[in-house]
């Protein structure tokens, strides 16, 4: 009988968690859509992001930086948030760090058009400050649904904020990088953000090591 009580207790906990999840999704507005979860097209999702006012960042953005690339890509790069240049152009990774990312992508025998590039936050935090947990909570469902549409084989998480948004860990990026984790069954390789590489020449070698592990996983080596 104590075993039965335990099972009932666990069942009630699961139901309570599900109710909490649904309430959160309703609050975020993601259960208002008529399209079933994961069935929206990328363009419908982009339109939803462009109109989004779910966090304070909508007040200061010039453009929503939704993401771009091949919607059927095997490889997705995720950064933390748009910077100034990205905010102005409405495209991810187009500043100096973005140019470095493009070089890394090409060294990996891909083109920018063959991969998908996005950020956890779709709007720029003022003065490039770190994303707040509240902003990440509000914006992450967009990323979740982007990844649900793309279904990549590998995600490269650029920097600690991107890695923490996908992987349940509080470790620093130096400790996390270099090995694969799983996000919804997709392999995730955390590595240093290209902006960090611009300031730390010595980080280029470990990033290339991580890139080669991704290439091996995707049959590019
Ligand atoms: S950062 Fe994300 S949640 Fe916040 S307003 Fe922009 S799209 Fe909406």
Tab-separated table of C-alpha atoms and ligand atoms in Angstrom:
chain	number	residue	atom	x	y	z
A	1	UNK	CA	0.000	0.000	0.000
A	2	UNK	CA	2.806	2.520	0.692
A	3	UNK	CA	4.018	1.750	-2.865
A	4	UNK	CA	0.582	2.611	-4.282
A	5	UNK	CA	0.602	5.852	-2.302
A	6	UNK	CA	4.010	6.694	-3.782
A	7	UNK	CA	2.745	6.061	-7.320
A	8	UNK	CA	-0.311	8.289	-6.703
A	9	UNK	CA	1.937	10.965	-5.217
A	10	UNK	CA	4.254	10.866	-8.274
A	11	UNK	CA	1.244	10.957	-10.630
A	12	UNK	CA	-0.165	14.040	-8.884
A	13	UNK	CA	3.244	15.711	-9.123
A	14	UNK	CA	3.370	15.087	-12.889
A	15	UNK	CA	-0.164	16.491	-13.323
A	16	UNK	CA	0.772	19.576	-11.260
A	17	UNK	CA	3.895	20.114	-13.402
A	18	UNK	CA	1.855	19.799	-16.585
A	19	UNK	CA	-0.683	22.337	-15.313
A	20	UNK	CA	2.147	24.710	-14.453
A	21	UNK	CA	3.653	24.278	-17.941
A	22	UNK	CA	0.341	24.918	-19.700
A	23	UNK	CA	-0.290	27.997	-17.520
A	24	UNK	CA	3.161	29.321	-18.398
A	25	UNK	CA	2.624	28.746	-22.116
A	26	UNK	CA	-0.765	30.477	-21.931
A	27	UNK	CA	0.802	33.412	-20.141
A	28	UNK	CA	3.475	33.626	-22.825
A	29	UNK	CA	0.793	33.518	-25.485
A	30	UNK	CA	2.029	30.342	-27.082
A	31	UNK	CA	-1.171	28.391	-26.648
A	32	UNK	CA	-3.285	31.023	-28.361
A	33	UNK	CA	-2.080	29.988	-31.757
A	34	UNK	CA	-4.505	28.007	-33.894
A	35	UNK	CA	-1.597	25.991	-35.280
A	36	UNK	CA	-0.681	22.970	-33.148
A	37	UNK	CA	2.633	23.155	-31.302
A	38	UNK	CA	5.479	22.494	-33.694
A	39	UNK	CA	3.225	22.632	-36.793
A	40	UNK	CA	3.664	26.325	-37.541
A	41	UNK	CA	5.742	27.245	-40.550
A	42	UNK	CA	8.920	29.228	-40.018
A	43	UNK	CA	7.338	32.234	-41.713
A	44	UNK	CA	4.318	32.121	-39.379
A	45	UNK	CA	6.683	31.920	-36.434
A	46	UNK	CA	8.767	34.808	-37.803
A	47	UNK	CA	5.614	36.925	-38.140
A	48	UNK	CA	4.736	36.133	-34.527
A	49	UNK	CA	8.210	37.160	-33.362
A	50	UNK	CA	8.149	40.395	-35.349
A	51	UNK	CA	4.937	41.398	-33.566
A	52	UNK	CA	6.141	40.200	-30.161
A	53	UNK	CA	5.879	42.479	-27.120
A	54	UNK	CA	6.296	39.801	-24.459
A	55	UNK	CA	9.280	41.391	-22.805
A	56	UNK	CA	10.601	44.915	-22.319
A	57	UNK	CA	13.145	44.563	-25.119
A	58	UNK	CA	10.480	45.280	-27.724
A	59	UNK	CA	10.540	48.915	-26.572
A	60	UNK	CA	14.182	49.506	-27.478
A	61	UNK	CA	14.721	47.268	-30.509
A	62	UNK	CA	15.133	48.596	-34.052
A	63	UNK	CA	14.386	45.201	-35.570
A	64	UNK	CA	13.525	41.700	-34.430
A	65	UNK	CA	16.418	39.415	-35.344
A	66	UNK	CA	14.562	36.172	-35.888
A	67	UNK	CA	17.240	34.038	-37.551
A	68	UNK	CA	18.162	32.950	-41.074
A	69	UNK	CA	19.469	30.076	-43.126
A	70	UNK	CA	18.328	26.675	-44.326
A	71	UNK	CA	15.163	25.522	-42.560
A	72	UNK	CA	16.291	21.937	-43.177
A	73	UNK	CA	19.851	22.480	-41.995
A	74	UNK	CA	21.801	19.692	-40.307
A	75	UNK	CA	23.735	22.286	-38.336
A	76	UNK	CA	22.401	25.248	-36.339
A	77	UNK	CA	24.445	27.953	-34.606
A	78	UNK	CA	22.858	29.663	-31.604
A	79	UNK	CA	24.177	32.851	-30.027
A	80	UNK	CA	22.821	34.743	-27.045
A	81	UNK	CA	21.293	37.953	-28.473
A	82	UNK	CA	21.605	40.465	-31.313
A	83	UNK	CA	24.166	43.253	-31.071
A	84	UNK	CA	24.019	46.743	-32.504
A	85	UNK	CA	24.708	45.831	-36.147
A	86	UNK	CA	22.265	42.913	-36.007
A	87	UNK	CA	19.601	45.149	-34.457
A	88	UNK	CA	20.008	47.640	-37.313
A	89	UNK	CA	19.971	45.058	-40.090
A	90	UNK	CA	17.517	42.568	-38.565
A	91	UNK	CA	19.952	39.720	-39.326
A	92	UNK	CA	21.964	37.519	-36.930
A	93	UNK	CA	25.770	37.614	-36.710
A	94	UNK	CA	26.491	40.327	-39.280
A	95	UNK	CA	28.924	42.438	-37.189
A	96	UNK	CA	32.627	41.760	-36.668
A	97	UNK	CA	31.940	38.646	-34.582
A	98	UNK	CA	29.518	37.520	-37.278
A	99	UNK	CA	32.202	37.820	-39.941
A	100	UNK	CA	34.411	35.578	-37.839
A	101	UNK	CA	31.544	33.102	-37.464
A	102	UNK	CA	31.147	33.079	-41.251
A	103	UNK	CA	34.842	32.193	-41.590
A	104	UNK	CA	34.444	29.364	-39.072
A	105	UNK	CA	31.386	28.056	-40.949
A	106	UNK	CA	33.294	28.114	-44.231
A	107	UNK	CA	36.312	26.410	-42.642
A	108	UNK	CA	33.844	23.701	-41.599
A	109	UNK	CA	33.019	23.197	-45.318
A	110	UNK	CA	29.579	24.819	-45.112
A	111	UNK	CA	28.216	28.107	-46.375
A	112	UNK	CA	26.076	30.438	-44.262
A	113	UNK	CA	23.126	29.512	-46.476
A	114	UNK	CA	23.555	25.804	-45.700
A	115	UNK	CA	23.296	26.222	-41.916
A	116	UNK	CA	20.781	28.061	-39.731
A	117	UNK	CA	21.857	30.915	-37.464
A	118	UNK	CA	19.800	32.393	-34.634
A	119	UNK	CA	19.984	33.733	-31.100
A	120	UNK	CA	18.219	32.837	-27.870
A	121	UNK	CA	16.854	36.408	-27.666
A	122	UNK	CA	15.344	37.909	-30.787
A	123	UNK	CA	15.703	41.538	-29.635
A	124	UNK	CA	18.833	43.400	-28.595
A	125	UNK	CA	19.413	44.033	-24.885
A	126	UNK	CA	20.379	47.722	-24.482
A	127	UNK	CA	24.144	48.347	-24.429
A	128	UNK	CA	24.716	44.650	-25.180
A	129	UNK	CA	24.117	43.714	-21.546
A	130	UNK	CA	23.602	40.058	-20.659
A	131	UNK	CA	20.124	38.646	-21.280
A	132	UNK	CA	18.060	38.477	-18.085
A	133	UNK	CA	16.495	35.156	-16.998
A	134	UNK	CA	13.070	36.738	-17.464
A	135	UNK	CA	13.855	37.742	-21.064
A	136	UNK	CA	15.193	34.267	-21.814
A	137	UNK	CA	12.065	32.651	-20.352
A	138	UNK	CA	9.826	34.819	-22.507
A	139	UNK	CA	11.810	34.437	-25.710
A	140	UNK	CA	13.048	30.862	-25.558
A	141	UNK	CA	9.785	29.333	-26.881
A	142	UNK	CA	10.604	30.942	-30.247
A	143	UNK	CA	13.937	29.125	-30.329
A	144	UNK	CA	12.344	25.880	-29.156
A	145	UNK	CA	9.873	26.056	-32.008
A	146	UNK	CA	12.528	27.052	-34.570
A	147	UNK	CA	14.539	23.990	-33.600
A	148	UNK	CA	11.359	21.885	-33.722
A	149	UNK	CA	10.850	22.937	-37.353
A	150	UNK	CA	14.494	22.568	-38.438
A	151	UNK	CA	15.238	19.343	-36.538
A	152	UNK	CA	19.015	19.704	-36.992
A	153	UNK	CA	21.475	16.917	-36.282
A	154	UNK	CA	23.827	19.202	-34.354
A	155	UNK	CA	23.509	22.541	-32.566
A	156	UNK	CA	26.592	24.624	-31.881
A	157	UNK	CA	25.903	26.804	-28.823
A	158	UNK	CA	28.039	29.932	-28.966
A	159	UNK	CA	28.900	31.110	-25.467
A	160	UNK	CA	27.593	30.374	-21.995
A	161	UNK	CA	24.166	31.999	-22.340
A	162	UNK	CA	23.295	29.970	-25.430
A	163	UNK	CA	24.648	26.792	-23.840
A	164	UNK	CA	22.716	27.349	-20.595
A	165	UNK	CA	19.502	28.007	-22.526
A	166	UNK	CA	19.762	24.544	-24.105
A	167	UNK	CA	21.584	22.461	-21.520
A	168	UNK	CA	20.673	22.023	-17.888
A	169	UNK	CA	24.009	23.133	-16.443
A	170	UNK	CA	25.476	26.064	-14.566
A	171	UNK	CA	29.054	25.310	-15.544
A	172	UNK	CA	31.146	27.964	-17.249
A	173	UNK	CA	31.716	27.684	-20.983
A	174	UNK	CA	35.381	26.763	-20.472
A	175	UNK	CA	34.309	23.589	-18.662
A	176	UNK	CA	31.298	22.869	-20.858
A	177	UNK	CA	32.892	23.202	-24.279
A	178	UNK	CA	34.427	20.333	-26.199
A	179	UNK	CA	31.841	17.613	-25.606
A	180	UNK	CA	28.358	16.840	-26.856
A	181	UNK	CA	25.237	17.207	-24.731
A	182	UNK	CA	21.657	16.413	-25.676
A	183	UNK	CA	18.790	18.849	-26.228
A	184	UNK	CA	15.515	17.097	-27.159
A	185	UNK	CA	17.555	14.314	-28.735
A	186	UNK	CA	19.752	16.750	-30.719
A	187	UNK	CA	23.500	16.836	-30.101
A	188	UNK	CA	24.690	20.177	-28.718
A	189	UNK	CA	28.321	21.296	-28.806
A	190	UNK	CA	29.000	24.353	-26.613
A	191	UNK	CA	31.963	26.463	-27.606
A	192	UNK	CA	33.288	29.989	-27.172
A	193	UNK	CA	31.348	32.903	-28.694
A	194	UNK	CA	33.084	34.493	-31.722
A	195	UNK	CA	33.100	37.867	-29.881
A	196	UNK	CA	35.253	36.193	-27.209
A	197	UNK	CA	37.612	34.904	-29.911
A	198	UNK	CA	38.121	38.466	-31.136
A	199	UNK	CA	39.481	39.363	-27.706
A	200	UNK	CA	41.273	36.059	-27.002
A	201	UNK	CA	43.396	34.731	-29.820
A	202	UNK	CA	44.282	31.634	-27.759
A	203	UNK	CA	40.637	30.498	-27.753
A	204	UNK	CA	40.717	29.906	-31.519
A	205	UNK	CA	42.416	26.516	-31.212
A	206	UNK	CA	39.829	24.973	-28.825
A	207	UNK	CA	37.012	26.362	-30.999
A	208	UNK	CA	38.539	24.688	-34.040
A	209	UNK	CA	38.797	21.437	-32.055
A	210	UNK	CA	35.071	21.724	-31.231
A	211	UNK	CA	34.265	22.555	-34.857
A	212	UNK	CA	36.118	19.450	-36.023
A	213	UNK	CA	34.094	17.274	-33.640
A	214	UNK	CA	30.941	18.704	-35.218
A	215	UNK	CA	32.331	18.089	-38.711
A	216	UNK	CA	33.105	14.476	-37.797
A	217	UNK	CA	29.565	14.050	-36.471
A	218	UNK	CA	28.166	15.414	-39.757
A	219	UNK	CA	30.508	13.403	-41.992
A	220	UNK	CA	32.536	16.442	-43.078
A	221	UNK	CA	35.906	15.091	-41.963
B	1	LIG	S1	13.233	39.461	-26.910
B	1	LIG	FE1	11.832	37.850	-27.551
B	1	LIG	S2	10.217	37.838	-25.983
B	1	LIG	FE2	11.283	39.833	-25.843
B	1	LIG	S3	10.079	41.190	-27.177
B	1	LIG	FE3	11.767	40.343	-28.413
B	1	LIG	S4	10.863	38.552	-29.447
B	1	LIG	FE4	9.506	39.088	-27.734
